[in-house]
C-alpha positions as a Markdown table, in Angstrom:
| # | Residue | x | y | z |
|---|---|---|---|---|
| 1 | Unk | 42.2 | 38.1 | 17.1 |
| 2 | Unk | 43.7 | 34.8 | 17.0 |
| 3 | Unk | 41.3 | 33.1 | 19.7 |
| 4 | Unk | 38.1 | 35.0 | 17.5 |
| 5 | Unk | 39.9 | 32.8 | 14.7 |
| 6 | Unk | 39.4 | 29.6 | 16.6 |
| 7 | Unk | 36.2 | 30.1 | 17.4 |
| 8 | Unk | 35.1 | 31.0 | 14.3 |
| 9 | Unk | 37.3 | 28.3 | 12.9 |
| 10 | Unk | 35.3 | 25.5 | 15.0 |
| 11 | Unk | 31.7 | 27.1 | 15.0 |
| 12 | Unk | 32.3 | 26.4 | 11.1 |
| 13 | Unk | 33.6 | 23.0 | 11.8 |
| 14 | Unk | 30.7 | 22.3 | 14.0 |
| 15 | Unk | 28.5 | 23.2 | 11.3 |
| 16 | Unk | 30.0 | 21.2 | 9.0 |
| 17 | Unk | 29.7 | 18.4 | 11.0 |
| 18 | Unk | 26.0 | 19.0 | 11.9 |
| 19 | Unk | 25.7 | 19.2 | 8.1 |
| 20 | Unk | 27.1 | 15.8 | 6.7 |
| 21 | Unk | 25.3 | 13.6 | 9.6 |
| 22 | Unk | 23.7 | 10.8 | 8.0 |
| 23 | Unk | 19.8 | 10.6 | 7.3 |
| 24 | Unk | 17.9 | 9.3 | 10.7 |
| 25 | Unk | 16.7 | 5.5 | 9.9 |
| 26 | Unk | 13.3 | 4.8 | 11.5 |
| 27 | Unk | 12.0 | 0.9 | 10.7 |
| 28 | Unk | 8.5 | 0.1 | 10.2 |
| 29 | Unk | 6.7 | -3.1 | 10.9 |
| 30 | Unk | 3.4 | -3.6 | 8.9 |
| 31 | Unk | 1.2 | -6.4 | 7.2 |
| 32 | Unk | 0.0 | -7.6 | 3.9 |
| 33 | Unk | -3.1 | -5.4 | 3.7 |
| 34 | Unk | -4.3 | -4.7 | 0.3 |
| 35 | Unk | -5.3 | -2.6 | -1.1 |
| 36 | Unk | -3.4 | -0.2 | 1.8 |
| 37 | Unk | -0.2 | -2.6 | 1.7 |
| 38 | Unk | 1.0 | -4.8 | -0.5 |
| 39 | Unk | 4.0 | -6.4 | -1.6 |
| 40 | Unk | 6.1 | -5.3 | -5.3 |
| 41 | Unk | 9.3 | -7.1 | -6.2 |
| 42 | Unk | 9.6 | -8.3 | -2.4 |
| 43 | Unk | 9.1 | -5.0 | -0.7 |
| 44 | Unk | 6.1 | -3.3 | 0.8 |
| 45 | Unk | 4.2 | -1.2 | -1.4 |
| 46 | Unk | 1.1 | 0.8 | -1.3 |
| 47 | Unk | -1.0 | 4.1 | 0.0 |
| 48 | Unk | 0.4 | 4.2 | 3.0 |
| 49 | Unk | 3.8 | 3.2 | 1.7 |
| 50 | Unk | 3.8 | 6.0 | -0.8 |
| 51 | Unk | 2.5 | 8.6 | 2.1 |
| 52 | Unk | 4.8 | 7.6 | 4.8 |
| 53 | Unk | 7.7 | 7.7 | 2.0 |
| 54 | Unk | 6.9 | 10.9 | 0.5 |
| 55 | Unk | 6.6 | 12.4 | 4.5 |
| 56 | Unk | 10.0 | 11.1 | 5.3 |
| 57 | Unk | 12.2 | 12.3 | 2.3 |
| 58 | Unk | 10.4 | 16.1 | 3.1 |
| 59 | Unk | 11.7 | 15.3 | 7.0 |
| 60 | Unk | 15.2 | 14.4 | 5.6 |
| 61 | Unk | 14.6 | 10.4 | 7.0 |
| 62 | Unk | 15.9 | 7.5 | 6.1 |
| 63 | Unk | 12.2 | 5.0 | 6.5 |
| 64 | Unk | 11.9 | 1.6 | 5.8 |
| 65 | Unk | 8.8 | -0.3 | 6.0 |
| 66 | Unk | 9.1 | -4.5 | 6.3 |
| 67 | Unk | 6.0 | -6.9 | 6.1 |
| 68 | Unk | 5.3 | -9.2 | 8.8 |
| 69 | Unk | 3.0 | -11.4 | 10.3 |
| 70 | Unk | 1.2 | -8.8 | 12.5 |
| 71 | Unk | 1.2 | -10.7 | 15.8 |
| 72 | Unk | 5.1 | -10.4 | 14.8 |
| 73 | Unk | 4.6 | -6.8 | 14.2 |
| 74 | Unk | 3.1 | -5.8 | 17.1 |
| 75 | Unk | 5.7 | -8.0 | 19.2 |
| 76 | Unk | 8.4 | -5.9 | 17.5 |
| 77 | Unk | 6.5 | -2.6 | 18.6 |
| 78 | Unk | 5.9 | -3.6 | 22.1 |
| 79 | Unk | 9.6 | -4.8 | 23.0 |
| 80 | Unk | 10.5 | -1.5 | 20.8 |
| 81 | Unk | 12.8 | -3.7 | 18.0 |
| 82 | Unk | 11.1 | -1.0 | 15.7 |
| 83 | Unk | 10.2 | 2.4 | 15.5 |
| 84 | Unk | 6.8 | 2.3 | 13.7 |
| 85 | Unk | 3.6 | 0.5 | 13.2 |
| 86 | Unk | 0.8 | 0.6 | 10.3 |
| 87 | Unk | -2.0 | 0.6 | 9.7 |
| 88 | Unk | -3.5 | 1.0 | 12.6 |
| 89 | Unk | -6.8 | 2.4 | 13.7 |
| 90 | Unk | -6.5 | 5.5 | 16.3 |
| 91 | Unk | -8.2 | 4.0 | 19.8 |
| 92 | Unk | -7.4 | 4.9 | 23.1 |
| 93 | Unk | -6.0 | 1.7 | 24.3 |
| 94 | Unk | -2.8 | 2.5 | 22.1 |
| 95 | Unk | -2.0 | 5.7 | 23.2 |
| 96 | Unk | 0.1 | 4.7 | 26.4 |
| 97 | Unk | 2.5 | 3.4 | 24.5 |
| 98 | Unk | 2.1 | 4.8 | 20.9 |
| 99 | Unk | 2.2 | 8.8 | 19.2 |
| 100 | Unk | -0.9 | 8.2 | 17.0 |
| 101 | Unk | -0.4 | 10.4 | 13.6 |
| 102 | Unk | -3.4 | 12.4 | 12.1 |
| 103 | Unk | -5.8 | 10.4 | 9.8 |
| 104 | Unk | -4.0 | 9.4 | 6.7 |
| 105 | Unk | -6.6 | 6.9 | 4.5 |
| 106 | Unk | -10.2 | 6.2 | 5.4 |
| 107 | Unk | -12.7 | 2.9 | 5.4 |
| 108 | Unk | -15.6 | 1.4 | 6.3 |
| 109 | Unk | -16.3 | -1.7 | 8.5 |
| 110 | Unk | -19.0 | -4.0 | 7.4 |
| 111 | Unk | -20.3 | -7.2 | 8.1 |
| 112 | Unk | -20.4 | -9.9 | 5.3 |
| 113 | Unk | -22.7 | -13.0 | 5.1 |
| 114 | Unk | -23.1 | -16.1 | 3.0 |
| 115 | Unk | -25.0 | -15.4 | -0.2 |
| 116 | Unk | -29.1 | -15.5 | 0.0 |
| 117 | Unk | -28.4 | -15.6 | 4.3 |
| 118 | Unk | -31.7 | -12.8 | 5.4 |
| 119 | Unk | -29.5 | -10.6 | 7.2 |
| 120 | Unk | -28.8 | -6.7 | 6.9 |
| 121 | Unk | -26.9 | -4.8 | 10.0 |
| 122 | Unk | -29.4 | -2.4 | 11.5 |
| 123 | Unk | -27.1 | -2.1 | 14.9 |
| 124 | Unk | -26.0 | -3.7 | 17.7 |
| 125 | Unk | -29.4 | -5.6 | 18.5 |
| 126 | Unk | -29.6 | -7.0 | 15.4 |
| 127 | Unk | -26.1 | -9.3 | 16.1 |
| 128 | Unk | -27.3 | -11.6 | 19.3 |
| 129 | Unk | -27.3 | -15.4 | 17.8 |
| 130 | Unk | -24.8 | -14.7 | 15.3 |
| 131 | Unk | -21.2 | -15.9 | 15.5 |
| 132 | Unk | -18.9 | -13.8 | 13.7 |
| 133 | Unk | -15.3 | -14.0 | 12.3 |
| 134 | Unk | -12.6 | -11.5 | 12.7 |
| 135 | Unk | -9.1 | -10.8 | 12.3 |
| 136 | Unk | -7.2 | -10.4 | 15.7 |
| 137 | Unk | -6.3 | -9.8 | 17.8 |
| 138 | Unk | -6.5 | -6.4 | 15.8 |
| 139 | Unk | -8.3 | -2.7 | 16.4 |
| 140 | Unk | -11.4 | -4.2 | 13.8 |
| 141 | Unk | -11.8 | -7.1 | 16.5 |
| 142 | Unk | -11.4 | -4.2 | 19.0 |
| 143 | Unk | -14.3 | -2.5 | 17.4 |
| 144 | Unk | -16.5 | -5.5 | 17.1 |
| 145 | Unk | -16.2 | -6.6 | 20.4 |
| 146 | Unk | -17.7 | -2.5 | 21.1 |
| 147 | Unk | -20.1 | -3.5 | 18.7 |
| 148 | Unk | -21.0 | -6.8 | 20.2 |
| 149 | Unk | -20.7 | -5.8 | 23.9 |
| 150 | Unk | -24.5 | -7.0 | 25.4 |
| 151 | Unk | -25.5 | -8.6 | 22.0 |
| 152 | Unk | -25.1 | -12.5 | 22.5 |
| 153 | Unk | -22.6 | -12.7 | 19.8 |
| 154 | Unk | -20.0 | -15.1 | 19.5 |
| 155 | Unk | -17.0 | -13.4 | 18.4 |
| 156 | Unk | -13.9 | -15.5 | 16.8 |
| 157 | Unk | -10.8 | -14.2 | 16.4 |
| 158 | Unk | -8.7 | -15.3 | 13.3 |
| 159 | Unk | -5.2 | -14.9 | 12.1 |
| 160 | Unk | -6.3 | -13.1 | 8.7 |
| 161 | Unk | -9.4 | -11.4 | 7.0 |
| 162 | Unk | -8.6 | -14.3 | 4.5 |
| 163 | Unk | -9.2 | -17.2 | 6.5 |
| 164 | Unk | -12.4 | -15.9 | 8.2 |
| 165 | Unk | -14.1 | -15.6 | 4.8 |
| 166 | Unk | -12.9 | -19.0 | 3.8 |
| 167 | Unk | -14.7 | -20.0 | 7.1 |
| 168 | Unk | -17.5 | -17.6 | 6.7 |
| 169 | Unk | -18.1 | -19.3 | 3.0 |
| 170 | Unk | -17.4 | -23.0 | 4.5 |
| 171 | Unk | -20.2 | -22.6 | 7.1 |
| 172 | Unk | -17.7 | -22.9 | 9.6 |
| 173 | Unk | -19.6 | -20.3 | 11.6 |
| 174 | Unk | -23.3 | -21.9 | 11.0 |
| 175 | Unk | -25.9 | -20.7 | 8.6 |
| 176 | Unk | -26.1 | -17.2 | 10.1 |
| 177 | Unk | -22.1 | -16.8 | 10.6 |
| 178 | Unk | -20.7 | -13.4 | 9.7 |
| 179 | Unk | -18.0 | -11.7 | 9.2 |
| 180 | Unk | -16.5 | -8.5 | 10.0 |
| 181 | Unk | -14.0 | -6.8 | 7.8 |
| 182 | Unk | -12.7 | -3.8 | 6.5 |
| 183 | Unk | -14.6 | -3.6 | 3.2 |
| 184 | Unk | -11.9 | -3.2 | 0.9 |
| 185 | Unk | -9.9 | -5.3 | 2.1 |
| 186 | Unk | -12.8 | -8.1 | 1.8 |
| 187 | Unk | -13.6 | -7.4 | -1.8 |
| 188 | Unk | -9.8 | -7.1 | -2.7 |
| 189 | Unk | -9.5 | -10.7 | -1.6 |
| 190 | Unk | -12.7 | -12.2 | -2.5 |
| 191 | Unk | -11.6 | -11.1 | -5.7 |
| 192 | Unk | -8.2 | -12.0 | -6.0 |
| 193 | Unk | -9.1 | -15.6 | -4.6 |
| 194 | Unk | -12.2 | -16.2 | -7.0 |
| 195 | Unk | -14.1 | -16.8 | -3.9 |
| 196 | Unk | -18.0 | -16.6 | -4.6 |
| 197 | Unk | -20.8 | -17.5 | -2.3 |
| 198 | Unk | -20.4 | -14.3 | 0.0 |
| 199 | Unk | -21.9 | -11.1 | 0.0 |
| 200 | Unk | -22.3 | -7.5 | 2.0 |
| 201 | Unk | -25.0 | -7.3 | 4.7 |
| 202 | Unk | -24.9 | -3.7 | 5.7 |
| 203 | Unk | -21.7 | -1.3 | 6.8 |
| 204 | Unk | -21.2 | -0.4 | 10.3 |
| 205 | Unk | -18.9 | 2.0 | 11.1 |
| 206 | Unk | -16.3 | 4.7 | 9.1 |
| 207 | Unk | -12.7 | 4.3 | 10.1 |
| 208 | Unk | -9.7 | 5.3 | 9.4 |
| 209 | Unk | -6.1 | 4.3 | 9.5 |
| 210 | Unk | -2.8 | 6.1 | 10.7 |
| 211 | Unk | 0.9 | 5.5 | 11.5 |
| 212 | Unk | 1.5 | 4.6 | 15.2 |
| 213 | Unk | 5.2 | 5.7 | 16.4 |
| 214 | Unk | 6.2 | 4.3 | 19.9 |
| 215 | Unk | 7.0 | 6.5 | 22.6 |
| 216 | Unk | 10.0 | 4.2 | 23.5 |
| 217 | Unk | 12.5 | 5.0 | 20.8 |
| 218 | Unk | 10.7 | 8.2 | 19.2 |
| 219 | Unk | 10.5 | 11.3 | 21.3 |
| 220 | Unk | 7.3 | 13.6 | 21.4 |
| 221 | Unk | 9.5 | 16.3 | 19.3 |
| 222 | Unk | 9.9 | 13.9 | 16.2 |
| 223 | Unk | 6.2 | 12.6 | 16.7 |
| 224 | Unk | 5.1 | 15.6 | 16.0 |
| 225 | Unk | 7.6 | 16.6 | 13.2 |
| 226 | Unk | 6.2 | 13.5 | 11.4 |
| 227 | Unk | 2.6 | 14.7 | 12.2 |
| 228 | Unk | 3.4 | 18.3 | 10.6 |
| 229 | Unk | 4.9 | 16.8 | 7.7 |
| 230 | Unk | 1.6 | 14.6 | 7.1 |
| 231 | Unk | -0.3 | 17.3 | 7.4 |
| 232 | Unk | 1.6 | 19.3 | 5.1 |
| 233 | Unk | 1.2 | 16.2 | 2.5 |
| 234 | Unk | -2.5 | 16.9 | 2.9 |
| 235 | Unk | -3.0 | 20.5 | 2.6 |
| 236 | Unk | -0.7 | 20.5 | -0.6 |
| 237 | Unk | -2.5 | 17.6 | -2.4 |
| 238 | Unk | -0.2 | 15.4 | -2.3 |
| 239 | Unk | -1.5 | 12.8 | -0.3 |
| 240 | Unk | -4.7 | 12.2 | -2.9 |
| 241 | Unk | -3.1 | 12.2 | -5.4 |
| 242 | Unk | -0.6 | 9.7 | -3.8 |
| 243 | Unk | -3.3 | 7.2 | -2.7 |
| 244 | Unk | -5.6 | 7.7 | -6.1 |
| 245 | Unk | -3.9 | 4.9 | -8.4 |
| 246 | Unk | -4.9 | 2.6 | -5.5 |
| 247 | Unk | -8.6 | 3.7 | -5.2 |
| 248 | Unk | -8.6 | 4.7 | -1.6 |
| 249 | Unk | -9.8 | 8.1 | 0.0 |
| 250 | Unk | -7.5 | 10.1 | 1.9 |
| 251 | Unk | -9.0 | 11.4 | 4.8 |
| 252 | Unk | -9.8 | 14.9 | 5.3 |
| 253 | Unk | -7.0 | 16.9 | 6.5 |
| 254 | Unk | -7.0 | 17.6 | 9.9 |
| 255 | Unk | -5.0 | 19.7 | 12.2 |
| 256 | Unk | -4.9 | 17.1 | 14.9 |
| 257 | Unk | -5.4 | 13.6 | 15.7 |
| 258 | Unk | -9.5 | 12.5 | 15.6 |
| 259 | Unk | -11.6 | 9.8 | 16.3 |
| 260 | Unk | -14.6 | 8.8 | 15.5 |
């Protein structure tokens, strides 16, 4: 009886313990990237704030997302200083080192010219002679360099969408220069910096953005605990009505990982 006592005495104590272990902190690296993230009273704010938030208190995790530069971000990732990365776009050169979540916001690439400039994107073909701006190295650049693969394009990477408009409108990238942008993320800051003189020439692709966790730190058992609680976001609601105030879509809910 007594050594059923002890037993049952530490099973309990084990329990306990198992109990009162603190939250598991997972650290985020990300980048200014309104409207999806933005900075409020110093911290990262946004859709994809609110959504990885809201999936983390439901998996009982302690998240935190920080803003860098995203050439620092990505540094962070690949030496694995940090847990997380977003937003990124879902391509196949990532998944070696990266769990990819399921869609979480959607997009649309498109390619914007200088006002009155007689162009409108009707495909690949319809880039050669044009040098074009983009913000990389990055998955958009990724996807116009697909884009521009066989077309005589000059492509030019830059360190923000910001400063290739302000090229863009400069006619730093001649009279037929272009750039390539999430659309959004191009009107939000041609708005926000009273920037005139530039205007849409035709969309290109749909897209979509998703948390990337790296396989160094985060097993394939919590990747997928994160994915489940994503989805669950999405099949309850919660995720539109989390992203609305910010007027983004949510992507359809999935029960895996997509591309297209």
């Amino acid at each position: 009886m007594r050594k059923e006592f002890l037993l049952h005495c530490c099973f309990a104590a084990c329990a306990l313990s198992a109990g009162a272990e603190p939250l598991r902190h997972v650290e985020f690296g990300t980048q200014l990237f309104p409207p999806y993230v933005v900075e409020l009273q110093e911290r990262a704010s946004g859709p994809m704030v609110d959504v990885l938030n809201a999936a983390c208190r439901s998996l009982g995790w302690n998240c935190n997302a920080r803003i860098y530069p995203w050439r620092r971000a990505v540094d962070l990732m690949e030496r694995a200083e940090i847990d997380g990365l977003f937003p990124l776009l879902d391509v196949p050169a990532r998944h070696e080192r990266m769990w990819m979540s399921v869609p979480v916001v959607d997009g649309r690439y498109v390619f914007f010219s200088r006002r009155g400039v007689d162009f409108a994107y009707r495909g690949p073909e319809s880039l050669a002679g044009h040098e074009i701006g983009v913000f990389g190295p990055s998955g958009t650049s990724m996807t116009l360099q697909d884009l521009a693969a066989g077309a005589q394009a000059k492509v030019r990477l830059e360190r923000d969408n910001l400063v290739a408009l302000k090229m863009l409108a400069a006619g730093r990238y001649g009279e037929r220069g272009l750039v390539f942008a999430n659309e959004q993320v191009a009107l939000w800051l041609l708005a926000s910096n009273a920037m005139t003189g530039l205007q849409s020439s035709g969309g290109a692709k749909d897209i979509y953005y998703v948390f990337g966790l790296t396989r160094r730190r985060v097993s394939a058992a919590d990747s997928a605990a994160f994915d489940e609680a994503l989805k669950e976001l999405c099949r309850t609601g919660q995720t539109a009505e989390l992203v609305k105030p910010y007027g983004v879509p949510a992507s359809a809910c999935t029960t895996a990982p997509v591309r297209r």
